[in-house]
Amino acid sequence: MTQDEMKQKVAEAALSYVVEGSIVGVGTGSTANMFIDALAGMKDKIKATVASSEVTAERLRGHGVPVLDLNEALTQVDSLSVYIDGADEFDAGKNLTKGGGGALTREKIVAAASDKFVCIVDESKKVDALGAFPLPVEVIPMACELVISVSKNLGGNPVLREGFTTDNGNIIIDVHGLNITDARGLEDHLNSVPGVVTNGIFSHQGADIILMGTPVGVETIV
Ligand code: 5RP
């Protein structure tokens, strides 16, 4: 089975976590795109969606799936029923790194507004320690050099993502070479630096359930 076939299987499996009549949070990336395409088949069974990026909102609308702004959604319900999204890496504690597509901040916000985070990945995303995939940090442009300096002091090799602006109008610094042994501690530490909007460690907002695609089928990690 190819990597894309494994992604397709988990995207389809995630449909069983969609709560009928509810507002569903939808992630960003190639696996999330497959989920969006599958969700389109049951668009009449959900109330609406909240998208974690402009690109996801556009794809949902292209399928005729209703998309609400998060603030609008939270005037109708106390929370979204479920957030479904991919990840760049996950560890045994269901901590994630995300933001390969640069949507980490909105992803974290929508995840925080949801009752449950179902993460959909192929088996290549499973790691012993987070950090082999460069850690994205969304930064207010004025703080670029400050965050680069802090990242170097942490032993990382920070690289500005050239020519990229987030949906929130900020920059991304990808920090290479981190061996993340304390995901929660590093998430908190980086987020405490003035000018950091958020970083791509999802420990506070880790997955509740991971659906992992393997060559022999979908494994559910709870
Ligand atoms: C986007 C993300 C994605 O979930 C992550 O990059 C995984 O993407 P893909 O499903 O394409 O492998 O965090 O910001």
mmCIF file of C-alpha atoms and ligand atoms in Angstrom:
data_model
loop_
_atom_site.group_PDB
_atom_site.id
_atom_site.type_symbol
_atom_site.label_atom_id
_atom_site.label_comp_id
_atom_site.label_asym_id
_atom_site.label_seq_id
_atom_site.Cartn_x
_atom_site.Cartn_y
_atom_site.Cartn_z
ATOM 1 C CA MET A 1 0.000 0.000 0.000
ATOM 2 C CA THR A 2 1.367 3.465 -0.859
ATOM 3 C CA GLN A 3 1.568 6.327 1.635
ATOM 4 C CA ASP A 4 -1.341 8.044 -0.133
ATOM 5 C CA GLU A 5 -3.435 4.879 0.056
ATOM 6 C CA MET A 6 -2.768 4.688 3.810
ATOM 7 C CA LYS A 7 -3.778 8.355 4.175
ATOM 8 C CA GLN A 8 -6.946 7.668 2.194
ATOM 9 C CA LYS A 9 -7.884 4.771 4.479
ATOM 10 C CA VAL A 10 -7.516 6.855 7.669
ATOM 11 C CA ALA A 11 -9.392 9.755 6.093
ATOM 12 C CA GLU A 12 -12.316 7.436 5.386
ATOM 13 C CA ALA A 13 -12.071 5.812 8.835
ATOM 14 C CA ALA A 14 -12.351 9.252 10.444
ATOM 15 C CA LEU A 15 -15.900 9.584 9.105
ATOM 16 C CA SER A 16 -17.090 7.276 11.859
ATOM 17 C CA TYR A 17 -16.048 9.952 14.415
ATOM 18 C CA VAL A 18 -18.188 12.626 12.773
ATOM 19 C CA VAL A 19 -21.151 13.356 15.007
ATOM 20 C CA GLU A 20 -24.343 13.819 12.999
ATOM 21 C CA GLY A 21 -26.038 17.207 13.372
ATOM 22 C CA SER A 22 -22.921 18.784 14.904
ATOM 23 C CA ILE A 23 -20.296 21.340 13.925
ATOM 24 C CA VAL A 24 -17.045 19.639 12.955
ATOM 25 C CA GLY A 25 -13.526 21.118 13.082
ATOM 26 C CA VAL A 26 -11.478 20.379 9.982
ATOM 27 C CA GLY A 27 -7.690 20.423 9.652
ATOM 28 C CA THR A 28 -5.217 21.288 6.940
ATOM 29 C CA GLY A 29 -2.882 19.242 4.746
ATOM 30 C CA SER A 30 -2.960 16.374 2.290
ATOM 31 C CA THR A 31 -4.542 13.899 4.731
ATOM 32 C CA ALA A 32 -7.099 16.471 5.859
ATOM 33 C CA ASN A 33 -7.888 17.123 2.192
ATOM 34 C CA MET A 34 -8.753 13.451 1.740
ATOM 35 C CA PHE A 35 -10.975 13.696 4.810
ATOM 36 C CA ILE A 36 -12.701 16.770 3.373
ATOM 37 C CA ASP A 37 -13.414 14.920 0.136
ATOM 38 C CA ALA A 38 -14.869 12.007 2.115
ATOM 39 C CA LEU A 39 -16.869 14.324 4.393
ATOM 40 C CA ALA A 40 -18.511 15.849 1.331
ATOM 41 C CA GLY A 41 -20.385 12.567 0.940
ATOM 42 C CA MET A 42 -22.178 13.172 4.253
ATOM 43 C CA LYS A 43 -22.461 16.953 4.157
ATOM 44 C CA ASP A 44 -26.235 16.814 4.641
ATOM 45 C CA LYS A 45 -25.752 14.973 7.949
ATOM 46 C CA ILE A 46 -23.700 17.684 9.692
ATOM 47 C CA LYS A 47 -24.673 21.172 10.753
ATOM 48 C CA ALA A 48 -21.491 22.908 9.580
ATOM 49 C CA THR A 49 -17.707 22.911 9.782
ATOM 50 C CA VAL A 50 -15.028 25.232 11.122
ATOM 51 C CA ALA A 51 -11.865 25.303 9.013
ATOM 52 C CA SER A 52 -8.299 25.585 10.330
ATOM 53 C CA SER A 53 -7.069 27.500 7.266
ATOM 54 C CA GLU A 54 -8.273 29.505 4.299
ATOM 55 C CA VAL A 55 -7.268 26.690 1.960
ATOM 56 C CA THR A 56 -9.367 24.186 3.909
ATOM 57 C CA ALA A 57 -12.341 26.585 3.977
ATOM 58 C CA GLU A 58 -12.078 26.945 0.213
ATOM 59 C CA ARG A 59 -11.982 23.186 -0.347
ATOM 60 C CA LEU A 60 -14.975 22.626 1.955
ATOM 61 C CA ARG A 61 -16.985 25.346 0.222
ATOM 62 C CA GLY A 62 -16.016 23.856 -3.146
ATOM 63 C CA HIS A 63 -17.839 20.697 -2.061
ATOM 64 C CA GLY A 64 -20.832 22.708 -0.849
ATOM 65 C CA VAL A 65 -20.028 21.970 2.808
ATOM 66 C CA PRO A 66 -21.097 24.875 5.072
ATOM 67 C CA VAL A 67 -18.190 26.646 6.789
ATOM 68 C CA LEU A 68 -18.592 28.874 9.834
ATOM 69 C CA ASP A 69 -16.165 31.264 11.411
ATOM 70 C CA LEU A 70 -15.193 29.840 14.836
ATOM 71 C CA ASN A 71 -16.676 32.781 16.742
ATOM 72 C CA GLU A 72 -19.932 32.386 14.866
ATOM 73 C CA ALA A 73 -19.967 28.642 15.586
ATOM 74 C CA LEU A 74 -19.406 29.184 19.298
ATOM 75 C CA THR A 75 -22.456 31.411 19.508
ATOM 76 C CA GLN A 76 -24.482 28.371 18.396
ATOM 77 C CA VAL A 77 -22.795 25.588 20.392
ATOM 78 C CA ASP A 78 -20.565 25.357 23.474
ATOM 79 C CA SER A 79 -17.895 23.424 21.585
ATOM 80 C CA LEU A 80 -17.248 21.648 18.298
ATOM 81 C CA SER A 81 -17.950 17.918 18.504
ATOM 82 C CA VAL A 82 -14.659 16.763 17.017
ATOM 83 C CA TYR A 83 -11.536 18.104 15.327
ATOM 84 C CA ILE A 84 -10.047 15.939 12.586
ATOM 85 C CA ASP A 85 -6.569 16.704 11.261
ATOM 86 C CA GLY A 86 -3.232 15.199 10.301
ATOM 87 C CA ALA A 87 0.184 15.676 11.907
ATOM 88 C CA ASP A 88 3.842 15.763 10.968
ATOM 89 C CA GLU A 89 4.897 13.490 13.846
ATOM 90 C CA PHE A 90 3.390 11.787 16.875
ATOM 91 C CA ASP A 91 4.933 10.052 19.880
ATOM 92 C CA ALA A 92 3.774 7.359 22.286
ATOM 93 C CA GLY A 93 2.119 9.986 24.515
ATOM 94 C CA LYS A 94 0.009 11.207 21.564
ATOM 95 C CA ASN A 95 1.956 14.476 21.568
ATOM 96 C CA LEU A 96 2.176 15.844 18.041
ATOM 97 C CA THR A 97 4.175 18.215 15.939
ATOM 98 C CA LYS A 98 2.162 20.070 13.342
ATOM 99 C CA GLY A 99 2.430 23.054 11.067
ATOM 100 C CA GLY A 100 4.185 21.622 8.043
ATOM 101 C CA GLY A 101 1.522 23.480 6.072
ATOM 102 C CA GLY A 102 1.900 26.580 8.227
ATOM 103 C CA ALA A 103 -1.612 26.452 9.697
ATOM 104 C CA LEU A 104 -0.530 25.521 13.235
ATOM 105 C CA THR A 105 -2.090 28.437 15.106
ATOM 106 C CA ARG A 106 -5.572 28.087 13.684
ATOM 107 C CA GLU A 107 -5.250 24.313 13.994
ATOM 108 C CA LYS A 108 -4.456 24.653 17.689
ATOM 109 C CA ILE A 109 -7.336 27.072 18.208
ATOM 110 C CA VAL A 110 -9.883 24.808 16.499
ATOM 111 C CA ALA A 111 -8.533 21.763 18.355
ATOM 112 C CA ALA A 112 -8.900 23.648 21.658
ATOM 113 C CA ALA A 113 -12.507 24.467 20.792
ATOM 114 C CA SER A 114 -13.353 20.808 20.129
ATOM 115 C CA ASP A 115 -14.461 18.029 22.469
ATOM 116 C CA LYS A 116 -12.167 15.485 20.830
ATOM 117 C CA PHE A 117 -9.136 15.567 18.514
ATOM 118 C CA VAL A 118 -8.951 12.640 16.102
ATOM 119 C CA CYS A 119 -5.563 12.665 14.373
ATOM 120 C CA ILE A 120 -5.245 10.938 10.996
ATOM 121 C CA VAL A 121 -1.776 9.849 9.881
ATOM 122 C CA ASP A 122 0.099 7.196 7.989
ATOM 123 C CA GLU A 123 2.636 5.105 9.909
ATOM 124 C CA SER A 124 5.602 7.218 8.746
ATOM 125 C CA LYS A 125 4.531 9.878 11.259
ATOM 126 C CA LYS A 126 5.215 7.675 14.291
ATOM 127 C CA VAL A 127 8.458 8.610 16.129
ATOM 128 C CA ASP A 128 10.238 7.743 19.362
ATOM 129 C CA ALA A 129 11.000 11.424 20.016
ATOM 130 C CA LEU A 130 9.523 14.468 18.317
ATOM 131 C CA GLY A 131 11.847 16.850 16.502
ATOM 132 C CA ALA A 132 13.222 15.083 13.433
ATOM 133 C CA PHE A 133 10.641 17.053 11.454
ATOM 134 C CA PRO A 134 11.563 20.761 11.725
ATOM 135 C CA LEU A 135 9.405 22.430 14.378
ATOM 136 C CA PRO A 136 7.369 25.333 12.948
ATOM 137 C CA VAL A 137 6.988 28.442 15.086
ATOM 138 C CA GLU A 138 4.572 31.192 14.034
ATOM 139 C CA VAL A 139 6.115 34.548 14.883
ATOM 140 C CA ILE A 140 5.094 38.201 14.647
ATOM 141 C CA PRO A 141 7.613 39.557 12.089
ATOM 142 C CA MET A 142 9.186 42.071 14.504
ATOM 143 C CA ALA A 143 10.321 39.205 16.771
ATOM 144 C CA CYS A 144 12.060 37.188 14.027
ATOM 145 C CA GLU A 145 15.650 37.654 15.205
ATOM 146 C CA LEU A 146 14.669 37.258 18.860
ATOM 147 C CA VAL A 147 13.050 33.877 18.180
ATOM 148 C CA ILE A 148 15.995 32.800 16.021
ATOM 149 C CA SER A 149 18.335 33.608 18.898
ATOM 150 C CA VAL A 150 16.199 31.752 21.482
ATOM 151 C CA SER A 151 15.955 28.719 19.165
ATOM 152 C CA LYS A 152 19.732 28.597 18.731
ATOM 153 C CA ASN A 153 20.157 28.715 22.503
ATOM 154 C CA LEU A 154 17.903 25.650 22.689
ATOM 155 C CA GLY A 155 20.308 23.818 20.357
ATOM 156 C CA GLY A 156 18.128 24.172 17.275
ATOM 157 C CA ASN A 157 18.921 25.411 13.806
ATOM 158 C CA PRO A 158 16.198 27.944 12.967
ATOM 159 C CA VAL A 159 15.368 28.667 9.322
ATOM 160 C CA LEU A 160 12.940 31.353 8.173
ATOM 161 C CA ARG A 161 10.320 29.863 5.827
ATOM 162 C CA GLU A 162 11.052 32.051 2.806
ATOM 163 C CA GLY A 163 8.157 33.645 0.910
ATOM 164 C CA PHE A 164 5.527 32.325 3.303
ATOM 165 C CA THR A 165 2.953 34.339 5.245
ATOM 166 C CA THR A 166 0.439 32.642 7.519
ATOM 167 C CA ASP A 167 -3.311 33.217 7.317
ATOM 168 C CA ASN A 168 -2.772 35.503 10.316
ATOM 169 C CA GLY A 169 -0.191 37.649 8.505
ATOM 170 C CA ASN A 170 2.850 36.303 10.355
ATOM 171 C CA ILE A 171 6.075 34.460 9.496
ATOM 172 C CA ILE A 172 7.112 30.867 10.205
ATOM 173 C CA ILE A 173 10.503 29.873 11.580
ATOM 174 C CA ASP A 174 11.224 26.156 11.160
ATOM 175 C CA VAL A 175 13.540 24.932 13.897
ATOM 176 C CA HIS A 176 15.635 21.982 12.719
ATOM 177 C CA GLY A 177 17.642 19.593 14.841
ATOM 178 C CA LEU A 178 15.626 19.545 18.069
ATOM 179 C CA ASN A 179 15.403 16.314 20.039
ATOM 180 C CA ILE A 180 12.208 16.932 21.982
ATOM 181 C CA THR A 181 12.252 14.883 25.171
ATOM 182 C CA ASP A 182 9.869 17.167 27.129
ATOM 183 C CA ALA A 183 7.164 18.126 24.629
ATOM 184 C CA ARG A 184 4.995 19.989 27.143
ATOM 185 C CA GLY A 185 7.957 21.886 28.605
ATOM 186 C CA LEU A 186 9.271 22.982 25.223
ATOM 187 C CA GLU A 187 5.785 23.941 24.022
ATOM 188 C CA ASP A 188 5.373 26.181 27.067
ATOM 189 C CA HIS A 189 8.901 27.575 26.892
ATOM 190 C CA LEU A 190 8.689 28.614 23.236
ATOM 191 C CA ASN A 191 5.209 30.037 23.674
ATOM 192 C CA SER A 192 6.497 32.231 26.509
ATOM 193 C CA VAL A 193 8.845 34.112 24.172
ATOM 194 C CA PRO A 194 7.325 37.502 23.300
ATOM 195 C CA GLY A 195 6.409 37.569 19.625
ATOM 196 C CA VAL A 196 5.753 33.829 19.363
ATOM 197 C CA VAL A 197 2.124 33.298 18.393
ATOM 198 C CA THR A 198 2.373 29.572 18.922
ATOM 199 C CA ASN A 199 4.647 26.661 18.078
ATOM 200 C CA GLY A 200 3.868 23.379 16.385
ATOM 201 C CA ILE A 201 4.060 21.162 19.469
ATOM 202 C CA PHE A 202 0.584 19.900 20.320
ATOM 203 C CA SER A 203 0.998 18.556 23.831
ATOM 204 C CA HIS A 204 -1.651 20.553 25.663
ATOM 205 C CA GLN A 205 -3.765 20.011 22.573
ATOM 206 C CA GLY A 206 -2.520 16.489 21.824
ATOM 207 C CA ALA A 207 -4.610 13.882 20.040
ATOM 208 C CA ASP A 208 -7.298 11.962 21.908
ATOM 209 C CA ILE A 209 -7.359 9.258 19.251
ATOM 210 C CA ILE A 210 -4.860 8.540 16.491
ATOM 211 C CA LEU A 211 -5.935 6.637 13.399
ATOM 212 C CA MET A 212 -2.727 5.328 11.863
ATOM 213 C CA GLY A 213 -2.656 3.891 8.371
ATOM 214 C CA THR A 214 -0.489 0.788 7.965
ATOM 215 C CA PRO A 215 -0.046 -1.582 5.022
ATOM 216 C CA VAL A 216 -2.465 -4.002 6.711
ATOM 217 C CA GLY A 217 -5.159 -1.503 7.691
ATOM 218 C CA VAL A 218 -6.040 1.267 10.094
ATOM 219 C CA GLU A 219 -4.735 1.017 13.656
ATOM 220 C CA THR A 220 -6.614 2.954 16.350
ATOM 221 C CA ILE A 221 -4.385 4.343 19.111
ATOM 222 C CA VAL A 222 -6.250 5.548 22.212
HETATM 223 C C1 5RP B 1 -0.573 21.590 8.430
HETATM 224 C C2 5RP B 1 -0.395 20.416 9.311
HETATM 225 C C3 5RP B 1 -0.614 19.063 8.723
HETATM 226 O O1 5RP B 1 -1.544 18.384 9.500
HETATM 227 C C4 5RP B 1 0.672 18.306 8.690
HETATM 228 O O2 5RP B 1 1.638 19.068 8.017
HETATM 229 C C5 5RP B 1 0.501 16.936 8.005
HETATM 230 O O3 5RP B 1 0.220 17.128 6.669
HETATM 231 P P1 5RP B 1 -0.053 15.932 5.664
HETATM 232 O O4 5RP B 1 -1.383 15.370 6.005
HETATM 233 O O5 5RP B 1 -0.007 16.602 4.316
HETATM 234 O O6 5RP B 1 1.066 14.926 5.828
HETATM 235 O O7 5RP B 1 -0.083 20.511 10.471
HETATM 236 O O8 5RP B 1 -0.246 22.795 9.081
#
